[in-house]
Tab-separated table of C-alpha atoms in Angstrom:
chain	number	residue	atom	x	y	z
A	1	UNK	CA	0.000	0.000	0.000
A	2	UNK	CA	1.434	3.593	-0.915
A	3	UNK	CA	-0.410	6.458	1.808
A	4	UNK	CA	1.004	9.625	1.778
A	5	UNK	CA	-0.456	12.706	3.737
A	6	UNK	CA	0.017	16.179	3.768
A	7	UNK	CA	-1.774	18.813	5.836
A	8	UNK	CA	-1.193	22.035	3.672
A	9	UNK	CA	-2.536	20.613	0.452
A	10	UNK	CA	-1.648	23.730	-0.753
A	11	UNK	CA	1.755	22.740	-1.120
A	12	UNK	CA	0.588	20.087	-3.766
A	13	UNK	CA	-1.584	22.463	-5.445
A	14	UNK	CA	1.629	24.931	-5.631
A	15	UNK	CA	3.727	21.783	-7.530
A	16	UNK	CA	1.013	21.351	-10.357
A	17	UNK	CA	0.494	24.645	-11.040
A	18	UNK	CA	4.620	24.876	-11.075
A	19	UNK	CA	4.539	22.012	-13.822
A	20	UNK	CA	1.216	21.625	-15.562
A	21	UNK	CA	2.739	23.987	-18.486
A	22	UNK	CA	5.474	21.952	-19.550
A	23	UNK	CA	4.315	18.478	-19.015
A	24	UNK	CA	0.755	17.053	-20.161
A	25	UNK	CA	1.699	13.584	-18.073
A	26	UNK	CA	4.549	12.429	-15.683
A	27	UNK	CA	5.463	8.796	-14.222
A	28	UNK	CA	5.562	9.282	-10.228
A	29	UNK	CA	8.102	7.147	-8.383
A	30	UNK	CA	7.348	6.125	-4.839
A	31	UNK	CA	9.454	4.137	-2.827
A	32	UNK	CA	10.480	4.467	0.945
A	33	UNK	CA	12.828	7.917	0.384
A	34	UNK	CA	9.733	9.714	-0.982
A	35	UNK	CA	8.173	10.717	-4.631
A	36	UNK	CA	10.194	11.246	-7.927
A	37	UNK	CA	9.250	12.418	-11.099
A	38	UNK	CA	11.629	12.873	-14.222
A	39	UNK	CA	9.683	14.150	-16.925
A	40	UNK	CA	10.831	16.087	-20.604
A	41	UNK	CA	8.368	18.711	-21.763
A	42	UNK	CA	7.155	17.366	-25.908
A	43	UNK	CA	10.007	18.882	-27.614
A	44	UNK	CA	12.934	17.732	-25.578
A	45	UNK	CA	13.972	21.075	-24.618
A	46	UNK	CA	13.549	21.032	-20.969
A	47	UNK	CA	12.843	18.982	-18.101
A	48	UNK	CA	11.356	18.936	-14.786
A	49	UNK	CA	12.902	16.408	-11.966
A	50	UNK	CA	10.354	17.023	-8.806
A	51	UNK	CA	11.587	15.541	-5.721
A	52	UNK	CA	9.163	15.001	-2.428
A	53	UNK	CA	11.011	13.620	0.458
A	54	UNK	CA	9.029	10.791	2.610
A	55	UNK	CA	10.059	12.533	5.951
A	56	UNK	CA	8.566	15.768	4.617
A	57	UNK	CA	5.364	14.643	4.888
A	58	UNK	CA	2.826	14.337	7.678
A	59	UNK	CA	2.523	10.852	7.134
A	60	UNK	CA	4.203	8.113	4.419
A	61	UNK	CA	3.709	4.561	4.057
A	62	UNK	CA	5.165	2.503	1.341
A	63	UNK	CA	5.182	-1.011	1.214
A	64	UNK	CA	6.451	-1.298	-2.489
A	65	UNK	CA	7.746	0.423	-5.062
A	66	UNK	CA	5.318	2.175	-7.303
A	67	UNK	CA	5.928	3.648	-10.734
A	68	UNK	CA	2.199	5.430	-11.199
A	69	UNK	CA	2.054	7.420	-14.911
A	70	UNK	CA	-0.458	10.139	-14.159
A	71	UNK	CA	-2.098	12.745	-16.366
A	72	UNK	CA	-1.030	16.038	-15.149
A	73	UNK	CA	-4.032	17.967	-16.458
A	74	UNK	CA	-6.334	15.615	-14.910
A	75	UNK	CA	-4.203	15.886	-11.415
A	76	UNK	CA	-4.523	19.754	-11.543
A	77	UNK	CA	-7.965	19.517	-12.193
A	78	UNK	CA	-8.582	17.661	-8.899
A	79	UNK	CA	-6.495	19.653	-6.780
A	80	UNK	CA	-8.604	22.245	-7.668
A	81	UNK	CA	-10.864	20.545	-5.649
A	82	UNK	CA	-9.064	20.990	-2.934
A	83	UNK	CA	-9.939	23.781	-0.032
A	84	UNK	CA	-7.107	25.870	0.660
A	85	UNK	CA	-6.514	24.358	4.042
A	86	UNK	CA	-7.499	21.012	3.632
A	87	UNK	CA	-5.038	18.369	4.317
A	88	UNK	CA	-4.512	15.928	1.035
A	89	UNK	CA	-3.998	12.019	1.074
A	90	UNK	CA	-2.767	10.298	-1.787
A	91	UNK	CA	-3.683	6.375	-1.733
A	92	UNK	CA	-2.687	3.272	-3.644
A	93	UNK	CA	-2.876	-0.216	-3.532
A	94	UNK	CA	-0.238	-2.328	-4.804
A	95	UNK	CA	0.038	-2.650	-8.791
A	96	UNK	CA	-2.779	-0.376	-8.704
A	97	UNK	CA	-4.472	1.140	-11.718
A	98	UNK	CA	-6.023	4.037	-9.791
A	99	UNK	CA	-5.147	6.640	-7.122
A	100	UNK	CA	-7.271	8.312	-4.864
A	101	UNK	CA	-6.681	11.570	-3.572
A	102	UNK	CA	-8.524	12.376	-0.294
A	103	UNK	CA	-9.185	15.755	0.974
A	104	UNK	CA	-10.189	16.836	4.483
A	105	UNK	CA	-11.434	19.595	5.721
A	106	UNK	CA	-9.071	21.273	8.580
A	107	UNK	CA	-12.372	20.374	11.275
A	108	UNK	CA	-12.877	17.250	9.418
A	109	UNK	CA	-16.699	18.209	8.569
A	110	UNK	CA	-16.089	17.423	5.209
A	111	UNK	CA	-14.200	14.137	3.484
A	112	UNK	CA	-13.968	14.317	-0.097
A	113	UNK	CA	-12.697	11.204	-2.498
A	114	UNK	CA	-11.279	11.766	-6.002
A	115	UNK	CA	-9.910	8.684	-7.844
A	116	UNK	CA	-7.919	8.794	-10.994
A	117	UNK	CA	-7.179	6.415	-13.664
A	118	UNK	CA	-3.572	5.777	-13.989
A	119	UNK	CA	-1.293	5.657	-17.789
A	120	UNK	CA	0.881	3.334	-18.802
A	121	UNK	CA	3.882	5.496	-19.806
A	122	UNK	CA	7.305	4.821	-21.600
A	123	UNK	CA	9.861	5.390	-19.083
A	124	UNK	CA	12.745	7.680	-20.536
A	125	UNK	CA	14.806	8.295	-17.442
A	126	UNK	CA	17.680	10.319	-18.602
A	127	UNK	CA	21.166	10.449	-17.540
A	128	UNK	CA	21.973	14.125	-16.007
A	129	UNK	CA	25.227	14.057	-15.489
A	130	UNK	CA	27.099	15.326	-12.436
A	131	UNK	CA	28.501	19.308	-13.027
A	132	UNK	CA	30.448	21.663	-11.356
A	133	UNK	CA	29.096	25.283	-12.490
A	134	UNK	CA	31.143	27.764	-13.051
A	135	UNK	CA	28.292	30.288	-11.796
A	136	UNK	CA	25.696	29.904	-9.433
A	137	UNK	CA	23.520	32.580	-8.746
A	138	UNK	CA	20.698	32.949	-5.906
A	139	UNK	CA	18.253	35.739	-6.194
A	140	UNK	CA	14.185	36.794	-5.126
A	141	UNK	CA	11.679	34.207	-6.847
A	142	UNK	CA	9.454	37.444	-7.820
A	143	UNK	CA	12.541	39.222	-8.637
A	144	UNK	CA	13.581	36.588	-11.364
A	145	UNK	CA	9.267	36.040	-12.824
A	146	UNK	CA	9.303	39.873	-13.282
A	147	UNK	CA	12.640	40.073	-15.077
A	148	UNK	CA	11.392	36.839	-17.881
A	149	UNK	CA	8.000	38.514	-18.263
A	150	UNK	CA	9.677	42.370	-18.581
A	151	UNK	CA	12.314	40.866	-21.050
A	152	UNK	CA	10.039	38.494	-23.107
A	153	UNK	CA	8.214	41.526	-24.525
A	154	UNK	CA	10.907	42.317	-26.736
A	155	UNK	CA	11.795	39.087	-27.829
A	156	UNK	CA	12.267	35.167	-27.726
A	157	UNK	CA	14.591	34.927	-25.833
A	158	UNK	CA	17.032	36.064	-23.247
A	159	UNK	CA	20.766	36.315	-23.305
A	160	UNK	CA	22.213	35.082	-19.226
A	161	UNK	CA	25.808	37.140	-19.215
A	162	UNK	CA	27.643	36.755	-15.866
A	163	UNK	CA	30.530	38.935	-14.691
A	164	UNK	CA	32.311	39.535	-11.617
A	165	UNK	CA	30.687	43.270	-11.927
A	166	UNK	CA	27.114	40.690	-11.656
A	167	UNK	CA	24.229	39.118	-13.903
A	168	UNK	CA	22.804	41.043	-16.951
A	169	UNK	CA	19.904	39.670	-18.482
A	170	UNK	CA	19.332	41.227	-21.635
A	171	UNK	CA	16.470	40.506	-25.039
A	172	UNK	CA	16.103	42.681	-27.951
A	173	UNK	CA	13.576	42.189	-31.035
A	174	UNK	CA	12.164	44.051	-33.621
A	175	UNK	CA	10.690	46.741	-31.481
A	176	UNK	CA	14.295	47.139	-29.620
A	177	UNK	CA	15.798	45.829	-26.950
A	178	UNK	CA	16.262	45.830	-23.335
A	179	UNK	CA	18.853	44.757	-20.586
A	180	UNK	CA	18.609	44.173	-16.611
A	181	UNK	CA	21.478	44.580	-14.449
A	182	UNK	CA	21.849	42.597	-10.939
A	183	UNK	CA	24.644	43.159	-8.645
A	184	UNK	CA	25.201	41.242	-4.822
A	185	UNK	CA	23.263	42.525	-2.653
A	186	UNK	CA	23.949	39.959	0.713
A	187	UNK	CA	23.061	43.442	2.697
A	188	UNK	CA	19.109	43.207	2.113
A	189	UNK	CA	17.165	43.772	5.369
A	190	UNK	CA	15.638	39.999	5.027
A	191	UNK	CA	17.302	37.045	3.762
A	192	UNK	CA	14.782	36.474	1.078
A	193	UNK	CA	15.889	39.502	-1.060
A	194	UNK	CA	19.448	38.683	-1.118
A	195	UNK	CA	21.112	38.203	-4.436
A	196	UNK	CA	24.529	35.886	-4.385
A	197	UNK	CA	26.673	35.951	-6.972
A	198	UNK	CA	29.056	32.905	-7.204
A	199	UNK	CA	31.421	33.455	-9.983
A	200	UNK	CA	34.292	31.031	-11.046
A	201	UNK	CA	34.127	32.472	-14.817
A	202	UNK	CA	31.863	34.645	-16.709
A	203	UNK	CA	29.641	32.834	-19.460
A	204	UNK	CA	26.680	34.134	-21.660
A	205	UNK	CA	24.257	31.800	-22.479
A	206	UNK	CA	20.684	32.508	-24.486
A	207	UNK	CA	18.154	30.212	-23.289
A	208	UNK	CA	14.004	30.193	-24.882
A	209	UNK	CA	11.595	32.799	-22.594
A	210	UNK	CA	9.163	30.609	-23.215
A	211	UNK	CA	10.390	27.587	-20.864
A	212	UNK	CA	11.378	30.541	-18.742
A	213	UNK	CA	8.027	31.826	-18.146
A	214	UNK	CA	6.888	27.944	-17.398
A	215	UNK	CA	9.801	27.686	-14.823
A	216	UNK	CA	8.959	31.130	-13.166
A	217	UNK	CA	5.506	29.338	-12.345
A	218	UNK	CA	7.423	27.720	-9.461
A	219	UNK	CA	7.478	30.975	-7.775
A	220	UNK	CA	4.771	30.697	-5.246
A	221	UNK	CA	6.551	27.925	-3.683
A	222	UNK	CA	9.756	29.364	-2.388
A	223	UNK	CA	11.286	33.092	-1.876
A	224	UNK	CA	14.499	32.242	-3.620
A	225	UNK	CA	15.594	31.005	-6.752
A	226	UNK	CA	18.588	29.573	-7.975
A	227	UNK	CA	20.557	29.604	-11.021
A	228	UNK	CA	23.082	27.682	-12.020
A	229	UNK	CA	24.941	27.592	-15.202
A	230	UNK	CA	28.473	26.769	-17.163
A	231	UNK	CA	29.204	27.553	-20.758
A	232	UNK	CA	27.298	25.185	-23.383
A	233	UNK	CA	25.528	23.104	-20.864
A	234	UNK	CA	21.730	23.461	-19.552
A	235	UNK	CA	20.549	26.116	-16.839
A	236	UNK	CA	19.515	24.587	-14.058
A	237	UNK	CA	16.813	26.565	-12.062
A	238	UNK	CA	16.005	25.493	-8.750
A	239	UNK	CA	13.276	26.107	-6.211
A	240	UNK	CA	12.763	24.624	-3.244
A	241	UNK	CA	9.850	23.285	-1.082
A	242	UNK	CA	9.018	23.801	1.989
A	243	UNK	CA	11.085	21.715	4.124
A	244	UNK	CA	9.920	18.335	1.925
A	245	UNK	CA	11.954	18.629	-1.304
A	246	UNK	CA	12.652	20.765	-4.119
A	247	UNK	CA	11.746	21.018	-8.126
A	248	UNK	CA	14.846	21.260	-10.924
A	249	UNK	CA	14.078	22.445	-14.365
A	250	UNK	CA	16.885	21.750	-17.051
A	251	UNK	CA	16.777	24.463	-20.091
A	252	UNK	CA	18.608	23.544	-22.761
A	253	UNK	CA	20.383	26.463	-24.512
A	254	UNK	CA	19.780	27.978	-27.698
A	255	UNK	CA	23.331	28.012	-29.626
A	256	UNK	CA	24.768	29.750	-32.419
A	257	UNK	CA	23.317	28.452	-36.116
B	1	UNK	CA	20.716	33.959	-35.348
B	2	UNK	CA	21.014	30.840	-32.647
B	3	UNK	CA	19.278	27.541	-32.751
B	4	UNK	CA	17.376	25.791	-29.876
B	5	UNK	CA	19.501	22.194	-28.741
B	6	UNK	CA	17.873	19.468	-27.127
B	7	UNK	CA	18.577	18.013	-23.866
B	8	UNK	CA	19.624	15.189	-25.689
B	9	UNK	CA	22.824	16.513	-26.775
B	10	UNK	CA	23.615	16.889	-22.805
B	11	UNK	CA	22.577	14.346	-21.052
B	12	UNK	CA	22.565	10.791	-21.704
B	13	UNK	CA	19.343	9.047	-23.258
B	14	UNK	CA	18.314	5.373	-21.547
């Protein structure tokens, strides 16, 4: 059997609006450490590896492991369901071909029971290989959504250039162009609107607003944000949850033709 | 002009 409990469904609700844009339908791992999903968005360009620690939640029982393919869409719509502070309980049998989602109301007046159908899906678990980057940068969550909606105005994409002077994000299009300038700032009056710079060398990379604008949806679930990046490899922009775990998305870069 | 790469070219398939 496969239980799983949390008491701020809310938190759940956060994680599919933080990935319903890039994926239409994700295999979820269980096993004893917690929930894993590795999942590519339809073109190969990016992908989202969500990661729920077992100790994070309220309560977490899992007798075997469980590889359940789930339709995202379908899982957003029934979180929707959801009150905003009812507690959520995911529930499986073994080789099950449903899961039920339970939600409680916080002075348990009201038990609602929403089962879904499972998918069999292809497994394509892909090899992300270990990297030291040679800049890491942690800044506001709202900070970095306002910057990829400002800059995706005047074009596709957005040019990444790090310095030791700091992080310049910069677009330009047919109407013109436009460029944001962040320096350190480890001096701000709460730790959530600090921006660390960690330089080893300075890179520019160009990477699609569109996946950006899909990432930035992670925003309601953490304060910070960090980016990490080397030359020619994917960015790697992390948020993290709560106290249970933390989501990854991988952006591929766009190159020179 | 640049061109959008795959993940594919980074990380290893299955």
């Amino acid at each position: 059997m496969f239980e799983a409990r949390l008491v701020q469904s809310a938190i759940l609700k956060k994680v599919l609006d933080a990935v319903k844009d890039l994926l239409t339908e994700a295999t979820f791992e269980c096993s004893d450490s917690g929930i894993q999903v590795q999942a590519m968005d339809s073109a190969h360009v990016s992908l989202v590896s969500l990661n729920l620690r077992s100790d994070g939640f309220d309560k977490y029982r899992c007798d075997r492991n469980l590889s359940m393919g789930m339709s995202i869409s379908c899982m957003s719509k029934i979180l929707r369901c959801a009150g905003a502070e009812d507690t959520v309980t995911l529930r499986a049998w073994d080789n099950p071909e449903s899961i039920t989602f339970i939600f409680e109301s916080p002075n348990k007046d009201k038990l609602a029971e929403y089962e879904m159908k499972l998918i069999n899906m292809d497994q394509e678990h892909l090899g992300i290989p270990e990297t030291s980057y040679s800049c890491v940068i942690k800044m506001p969550s709202g900070e970095f959504s306002r910057i990829c909606r400002d800059l995706s105005q005047f074009g596709e994409s957005i040019t990444f250039a790090c310095s030791k002077e700091g992080i310049k994000f910069s677009a330009s299009g047919d109407y013109g162009s436009a460029n944001i300038k962040l320096v350190q700032n480890t001096d701000a009056d709460k730790e959530e609107e600090a921006v660390v710079i960690d330089m080893q060398e300075p890179l520019k990379l160009t990477f699609a607003c569109r996946y950006l604008n899909c990432f930035v949806k992670a925003g309601p679930l953490c304060n910070q944000v960090q980016l990490s990046m080397s030359d020619d490899v994917p960015l790697v922009c992390e948020y993290k949850i709560g106290d249970i775990g933390h989501i990854k998305y991988y952006l591929a870069p766009k190159i020179d033709d | 002009k640049k061109k959008q790469t795959t993940l594919m070219k980074f990380f290893k398939a299955p």
